[in-house]
Coordinates of N, CA and C in Angstrom, one line a residue:
M1 N 118.0 69.3 12.1 CA 117.3 68.2 11.9 C 116.9 68.5 10.8
R2 N 116.6 67.2 9.6 CA 117.1 67.5 8.7 C 115.0 65.9 8.4
Q3 N 114.0 66.6 8.1 CA 112.8 66.7 7.9 C 112.9 66.1 6.4
R4 N 112.0 64.6 6.6 CA 111.6 63.7 5.2 C 110.4 63.4 5.0
G5 N 110.0 64.1 4.1 CA 107.9 64.2 3.4 C 107.3 65.3 3.1
F6 N 106.3 65.1 3.1 CA 105.1 66.4 3.2 C 104.3 67.1 3.9
S7 N 104.5 68.4 4.8 CA 103.9 68.9 5.8 C 102.1 68.4 5.6
L8 N 101.5 68.5 6.1 CA 100.4 68.7 6.7 C 99.0 69.5 5.4
I9 N 100.1 70.1 5.1 CA 99.7 71.6 4.7 C 100.0 71.2 3.1
E10 N 101.0 70.5 1.9 CA 101.3 70.1 1.0 C 100.7 68.9 1.1
T11 N 99.8 68.2 1.7 CA 99.5 67.6 2.1 C 98.1 67.3 0.6
V12 N 97.1 68.2 2.1 CA 95.8 69.0 1.8 C 96.0 70.1 0.5
L13 N 96.7 71.2 0.5 CA 96.3 71.3 -1.1 C 96.3 70.8 -2.1
V14 N 97.1 69.2 -2.7 CA 97.5 69.3 -3.0 C 95.9 68.0 -3.6
V15 N 95.8 67.3 -2.3 CA 94.4 66.9 -2.2 C 92.9 67.6 -2.7
T16 N 93.4 68.9 -2.6 CA 92.1 69.8 -2.5 C 92.2 69.9 -4.0
I17 N 93.7 69.8 -4.6 CA 93.3 70.4 -6.3 C 92.8 69.7 -6.7
L18 N 93.7 68.0 -6.4 CA 92.2 66.5 -7.9 C 90.4 66.5 -7.2
A19 N 91.0 66.9 -5.5 CA 89.5 67.3 -5.5 C 88.5 68.3 -6.9
I20 N 88.7 69.0 -7.0 CA 88.7 70.2 -7.9 C 88.6 69.9 -9.6
L21 N 90.2 69.3 -9.9 CA 89.7 69.1 -11.3 C 89.0 67.5 -11.4
T22 N 89.2 66.6 -9.9 CA 88.1 65.8 -10.3 C 86.2 66.2 -11.0
G23 N 86.4 67.0 -9.6 CA 85.1 67.5 -9.6 C 84.8 67.9 -11.6
V24 N 85.6 69.1 -11.8 CA 85.0 69.4 -13.3 C 85.0 68.3 -14.3
A25 N 85.6 67.5 -14.0 CA 86.7 66.6 -15.6 C 84.7 65.4 -15.4
V26 N 84.5 64.3 -14.1 CA 83.6 63.8 -13.8 C 82.9 64.1 -14.8
P27 N 81.6 64.9 -14.4 CA 80.4 65.9 -15.7 C 80.8 66.2 -17.1
V28 N 81.8 66.7 -17.5 CA 83.1 66.6 -18.6 C 83.0 64.4 -19.6
F29 N 83.4 63.9 -18.9 CA 83.5 62.8 -19.3 C 82.0 62.3 -18.6
T30 N 81.0 62.4 -18.5 CA 79.6 62.1 -18.3 C 78.9 62.6 -19.9
R31 N 79.0 63.8 -20.4 CA 78.7 64.9 -21.3 C 79.6 63.6 -22.4
L32 N 80.5 63.7 -22.1 CA 81.2 62.9 -23.6 C 80.9 61.6 -23.8
L33 N 80.3 60.5 -22.7 CA 80.2 58.9 -22.8 C 79.2 59.3 -23.5
T34 N 77.9 59.9 -23.3 CA 76.7 60.2 -22.8 C 76.3 60.5 -25.0
H35 N 77.5 61.9 -24.9 CA 77.3 62.1 -26.8 C 77.2 60.8 -27.3
Y36 N 79.0 59.5 -27.3 CA 78.9 58.4 -27.7 C 78.4 58.1 -28.4
R37 N 78.2 57.1 -27.2 CA 76.8 56.0 -27.2 C 76.0 57.1 -28.0
I38 N 75.0 58.0 -27.8 CA 73.7 58.5 -28.4 C 74.1 57.9 -29.8
E39 N 75.7 58.6 -30.2 CA 75.8 58.3 -31.6 C 76.6 56.9 -31.9
S40 N 76.4 55.8 -31.6 CA 76.8 54.7 -31.7 C 75.5 54.5 -31.9
Q41 N 74.5 54.2 -30.9 CA 73.3 53.9 -31.2 C 73.1 54.1 -32.8
T42 N 72.7 55.6 -32.9 CA 72.4 55.9 -34.7 C 73.2 54.9 -35.2
H43 N 74.3 55.2 -35.2 CA 75.4 54.5 -36.3 C 75.7 52.8 -36.7
G44 N 74.4 52.2 -35.9 CA 74.4 51.2 -35.4 C 72.6 50.4 -36.2
L45 N 71.4 51.9 -36.5 CA 70.5 52.1 -36.5 C 71.1 52.4 -38.1
L46 N 71.7 52.6 -38.9 CA 71.5 53.6 -39.8 C 72.0 52.2 -40.9
A47 N 73.4 51.4 -39.9 CA 74.0 50.4 -40.3 C 72.5 49.4 -41.4
D48 N 72.4 49.5 -39.7 CA 70.7 47.8 -40.1 C 70.5 48.9 -40.9
L49 N 69.4 49.6 -41.3 CA 68.5 50.2 -42.2 C 69.6 50.1 -43.3
Q50 N 71.1 50.2 -44.1 CA 71.2 50.1 -45.3 C 71.5 48.2 -45.6
Q51 N 72.0 47.1 -44.9 CA 71.7 46.1 -44.6 C 70.5 45.8 -45.3
T52 N 69.2 46.6 -44.5 CA 67.9 45.6 -44.7 C 67.4 45.9 -45.9
R53 N 68.1 47.4 -47.0 CA 67.6 48.0 -47.5 C 68.9 46.8 -48.8
A54 N 70.1 47.0 -48.7 CA 70.4 45.5 -49.7 C 70.3 44.6 -49.7
N55 N 69.8 44.2 -48.8 CA 68.9 42.6 -48.8 C 67.2 42.5 -49.2
A56 N 66.7 44.2 -49.1 CA 66.0 43.9 -50.0 C 66.1 43.5 -51.8
M57 N 67.4 44.3 -52.0 CA 67.6 44.6 -53.6 C 68.4 42.9 -53.3
Y58 N 68.9 42.4 -52.7 CA 69.2 41.6 -53.4 C 68.7 40.3 -53.2
Q59 N 67.7 40.3 -52.3 CA 66.6 38.9 -52.6 C 66.1 39.2 -53.7
R60 N 65.6 40.9 -54.2 CA 64.2 40.0 -54.3 C 62.9 40.6 -54.0
R61 N 63.1 41.3 -52.8 CA 61.6 40.9 -52.6 C 61.5 42.0 -51.1
V62 N 60.6 42.8 -50.8 CA 59.7 43.6 -49.8 C 60.7 42.9 -48.9
T63 N 61.1 44.4 -47.5 CA 61.5 43.8 -46.5 C 61.3 44.4 -45.4
R64 N 61.1 44.7 -44.3 CA 60.6 45.3 -43.1 C 61.6 45.7 -42.2
V65 N 61.3 47.1 -41.2 CA 61.7 46.9 -40.4 C 61.3 47.8 -39.7
K66 N 61.2 47.2 -38.8 CA 59.7 48.3 -37.0 C 60.4 48.0 -35.9
L67 N 59.7 49.0 -35.7 CA 60.8 50.3 -34.4 C 59.2 50.5 -33.7
Y68 N 60.6 50.4 -32.4 CA 59.3 50.0 -31.3 C 60.1 51.7 -30.6
P69 N 59.5 51.9 -29.6 CA 60.7 53.1 -28.5 C 61.9 51.7 -28.0
A70 N 61.9 51.0 -27.5 CA 63.3 50.1 -26.4 C 63.6 49.6 -27.2
R71 N 62.8 48.8 -29.3 CA 64.0 48.4 -29.9 C 63.3 48.1 -31.2
Y72 N 64.1 47.7 -32.2 CA 63.4 47.5 -33.5 C 63.5 46.4 -34.5
E73 N 62.5 45.4 -34.9 CA 63.1 43.9 -35.2 C 63.7 44.0 -36.3
V74 N 64.1 43.6 -37.7 CA 63.4 43.5 -38.8 C 63.3 42.1 -39.6
Y75 N 62.5 41.9 -41.2 CA 62.0 41.2 -40.8 C 62.5 41.2 -43.4
S76 N 62.2 39.5 -43.2 CA 63.3 39.2 -44.5 C 61.7 39.5 -45.0
S77 N 60.4 40.1 -45.1 CA 60.0 40.1 -45.8 C 58.6 41.0 -45.1
S78 N 58.2 41.9 -46.0 CA 57.0 42.1 -45.6 C 55.8 41.9 -44.4
A79 N 55.4 40.4 -44.8 CA 55.0 39.9 -43.6 C 55.2 39.5 -42.3
D80 N 55.3 40.5 -40.9 CA 56.1 40.0 -39.9 C 55.6 39.3 -39.4
S81 N 54.5 38.3 -39.5 CA 54.7 38.0 -38.5 C 54.8 36.5 -37.8
G82 N 56.0 36.1 -38.9 CA 57.0 35.3 -38.3 C 58.4 36.0 -37.2
A83 N 58.9 35.4 -36.6 CA 60.1 34.8 -36.0 C 60.9 36.6 -36.9
P84 N 61.3 38.0 -36.5 CA 62.5 38.5 -37.1 C 63.7 37.9 -37.5
L85 N 64.6 38.9 -38.1 CA 65.6 38.0 -38.5 C 66.9 38.3 -37.7
R86 N 66.7 40.2 -36.4 CA 67.5 41.1 -36.0 C 66.4 41.4 -34.9
S87 N 66.9 41.6 -34.4 CA 66.0 42.5 -33.0 C 67.1 43.2 -32.4
S88 N 67.4 44.4 -32.3 CA 67.9 45.0 -31.0 C 68.0 45.7 -30.3
L89 N 68.5 46.1 -29.3 CA 67.3 46.5 -28.1 C 67.9 48.1 -27.9
L90 N 67.6 49.1 -27.2 CA 68.2 49.5 -27.2 C 67.7 50.6 -26.1
R91 N 69.5 51.5 -25.8 CA 69.9 52.3 -24.4 C 68.9 53.1 -24.6
Y92 N 68.5 54.4 -25.3 CA 67.8 55.8 -26.1 C 66.9 55.2 -26.2
P93 N 65.8 55.5 -26.0 CA 64.1 55.6 -26.8 C 63.9 56.3 -28.0
L94 N 63.8 55.6 -29.3 CA 63.1 56.1 -30.1 C 61.9 56.9 -30.4
S95 N 62.1 57.6 -31.4 CA 60.8 59.0 -31.9 C 61.1 58.9 -33.1
V96 N 59.7 58.4 -33.5 CA 59.3 58.4 -35.1 C 58.1 59.0 -35.6
E97 N 59.0 59.8 -36.6 CA 57.8 61.3 -36.9 C 55.9 60.4 -38.6
E98 N 56.6 59.7 -38.5 CA 55.4 58.9 -38.9 C 55.2 57.2 -38.6
G99 N 54.8 56.4 -37.9 CA 54.5 55.1 -38.5 C 55.1 54.5 -37.4
A100 N 55.4 53.5 -37.7 CA 56.2 51.8 -37.0 C 56.4 51.7 -38.2
T101 N 56.8 51.7 -39.1 CA 57.2 50.3 -40.0 C 57.4 51.4 -40.7
I102 N 59.3 50.7 -41.5 CA 59.6 50.7 -42.7 C 60.0 49.8 -43.8
D103 N 59.1 50.0 -45.0 CA 59.5 48.8 -46.1 C 60.2 49.5 -47.6
F104 N 60.9 48.3 -47.7 CA 61.8 48.8 -48.4 C 61.3 47.8 -49.9
N105 N 61.4 48.0 -51.0 CA 60.5 47.6 -52.2 C 62.5 46.3 -52.8
E106 N 62.1 45.7 -53.1 CA 63.0 44.7 -54.1 C 64.0 46.1 -55.0
R107 N 63.9 46.8 -55.4 CA 64.3 47.9 -55.5 C 65.3 48.7 -54.2
G108 N 65.5 49.0 -54.0 CA 65.5 49.0 -52.1 C 64.8 50.8 -52.0
I109 N 63.8 50.6 -52.6 CA 62.9 52.1 -52.7 C 62.1 52.1 -50.8
A110 N 62.1 53.1 -50.5 CA 61.4 53.1 -49.0 C 60.2 53.5 -48.9
L111 N 59.4 52.2 -48.7 CA 57.3 52.7 -48.9 C 57.7 53.9 -48.5
T112 N 58.2 53.6 -46.6 CA 57.6 55.3 -45.7 C 59.2 55.9 -45.9
E113 N 58.1 57.2 -45.6 CA 59.7 58.2 -45.2 C 59.7 59.0 -44.2
C114 N 60.1 58.7 -43.1 CA 60.0 59.8 -42.4 C 61.1 59.7 -41.5
S115 N 61.6 60.0 -40.1 CA 63.1 60.4 -39.4 C 62.5 60.0 -38.5
I116 N 64.0 59.1 -37.6 CA 63.8 59.0 -37.0 C 65.0 59.4 -35.9
C117 N 64.1 59.7 -34.4 CA 65.2 60.3 -33.6 C 66.4 59.5 -32.2
V118 N 66.2 60.2 -32.1 CA 67.1 59.0 -30.0 C 67.2 59.9 -29.8
D119 N 66.7 59.8 -28.3 CA 65.9 60.6 -27.3 C 66.2 60.8 -26.7
S120 N 67.5 61.0 -25.7 CA 68.0 61.5 -24.9 C 67.7 62.6 -23.4
A121 N 67.5 63.1 -22.6 CA 67.3 63.7 -21.1 C 67.8 64.3 -21.6
E122 N 68.7 65.3 -22.4 CA 69.7 66.3 -22.5 C 70.0 66.5 -23.6
P123 N 70.2 67.5 -24.4 CA 70.8 68.2 -26.1 C 72.4 67.6 -25.4
T124 N 73.0 66.9 -26.4 CA 74.0 66.6 -26.5 C 75.0 67.1 -27.5
G125 N 74.8 67.0 -28.6 CA 75.3 67.7 -29.4 C 75.5 66.2 -30.2
A126 N 75.5 65.5 -30.1 CA 75.9 63.7 -30.8 C 74.5 63.6 -32.3
L127 N 74.9 63.2 -33.3 CA 74.7 62.3 -35.0 C 74.0 62.1 -33.7
D128 N 72.3 62.3 -34.0 CA 71.4 61.8 -33.0 C 70.0 61.2 -34.0
S129 N 70.5 62.1 -35.4 CA 69.1 61.2 -36.6 C 68.8 60.3 -37.8
V130 N 68.0 59.9 -38.0 CA 68.1 59.3 -39.7 C 66.9 59.7 -39.8
V131 N 67.1 59.9 -40.6 CA 66.4 60.3 -42.5 C 65.9 59.5 -43.7
V132 N 64.6 58.6 -42.9 CA 64.7 58.0 -44.2 C 64.3 58.7 -45.7
S133 N 64.2 58.3 -47.0 CA 63.4 58.6 -47.9 C 63.5 57.8 -49.3
K134 N 63.1 57.9 -49.7 CA 62.6 57.4 -50.6 C 63.3 56.7 -51.3
T135 N 64.7 56.9 -52.3 CA 66.3 56.6 -52.4 C 67.6 56.7 -51.2
R136 N 67.2 57.9 -50.1 CA 68.5 57.5 -50.2 C 68.1 57.9 -47.9
L137 N 69.2 57.1 -47.0 CA 68.8 57.2 -45.9 C 69.8 58.4 -45.5
S138 N 69.6 59.1 -44.4 CA 70.9 60.1 -44.2 C 70.5 60.2 -42.5
I139 N 71.9 60.5 -42.0 CA 72.0 60.6 -40.9 C 72.5 62.0 -39.9
G140 N 71.2 62.3 -38.9 CA 71.8 64.1 -39.3 C 71.7 63.8 -37.5
Q141 N 72.1 65.4 -37.3 CA 71.0 66.1 -36.0 C 70.5 67.1 -35.7
R142 N 69.6 66.7 -34.7 CA 68.2 67.0 -34.2 C 68.1 68.8 -34.0
D143 N 67.5 69.2 -34.6 CA 67.6 70.9 -33.4 C 67.4 71.7 -32.7
S144 N 68.2 71.1 -31.4 CA 67.6 71.6 -30.2 C 66.4 72.4 -30.2
G145 N 64.9 71.0 -29.7 CA 63.9 72.1 -28.9 C 62.6 72.1 -30.1
H146 N 62.9 71.0 -30.8 CA 62.5 70.3 -32.1 C 61.3 69.0 -31.6
D147 N 60.4 68.9 -33.0 CA 59.9 67.8 -33.1 C 61.5 66.6 -33.5
C148 N 61.0 65.5 -33.8 CA 61.8 64.8 -34.3 C 60.8 64.1 -36.4
N149 N 61.3 65.4 -36.9 CA 61.3 66.0 -39.0 C 62.0 66.7 -39.1
A150 N 62.2 65.6 -40.5 CA 63.4 66.1 -41.6 C 63.8 67.3 -41.5
K151 N 62.5 68.3 -41.2 CA 63.3 69.9 -41.8 C 63.2 70.4 -40.7
Y152 N 63.4 69.7 -39.6 CA 64.2 70.2 -38.2 C 65.8 69.6 -38.4
I153 N 65.5 69.2 -38.4 CA 67.5 67.6 -38.7 C 68.4 68.1 -39.2
T154 N 69.5 68.7 -39.0 CA 70.8 69.1 -39.9 C 71.6 67.4 -40.6
K155 N 71.3 67.6 -42.0 CA 71.8 66.0 -42.0 C 73.6 66.5 -42.5
R156 N 74.3 65.2 -42.6 CA 76.0 65.5 -42.4 C 76.2 64.1 -43.6

């Protein structure tokens, strides 16, 4: 008589192989997801800084970005006493080299030069930093084991 189906040994072997593959894939997927989220947050910050710089030139007045560890706020002028135009909450905290305020004058020149880094629990190899210089905004990756300082950021 011919039997149909799988034997117990075949089923256990397939389940074991799937468990091993899942055990390897989950940490890799988690690391890739963290990498993507850090890069996404960094690109969003860079885009908001570029838009704030463009608004300063278009409106011909000083605009301001205030940075906090868990959020940043964009103001339409250097007087940040009113409500911000935009406020963005962050998944990963920020660390700032110097100061927590970036002002762009009416010509789009940054009055504050600094480096902004996204802090994560472990190094991911993601683009995690924005360097603000007088006339340029650059995105890059902080060298592992170093502070958030422009000389330790590899710009892309």
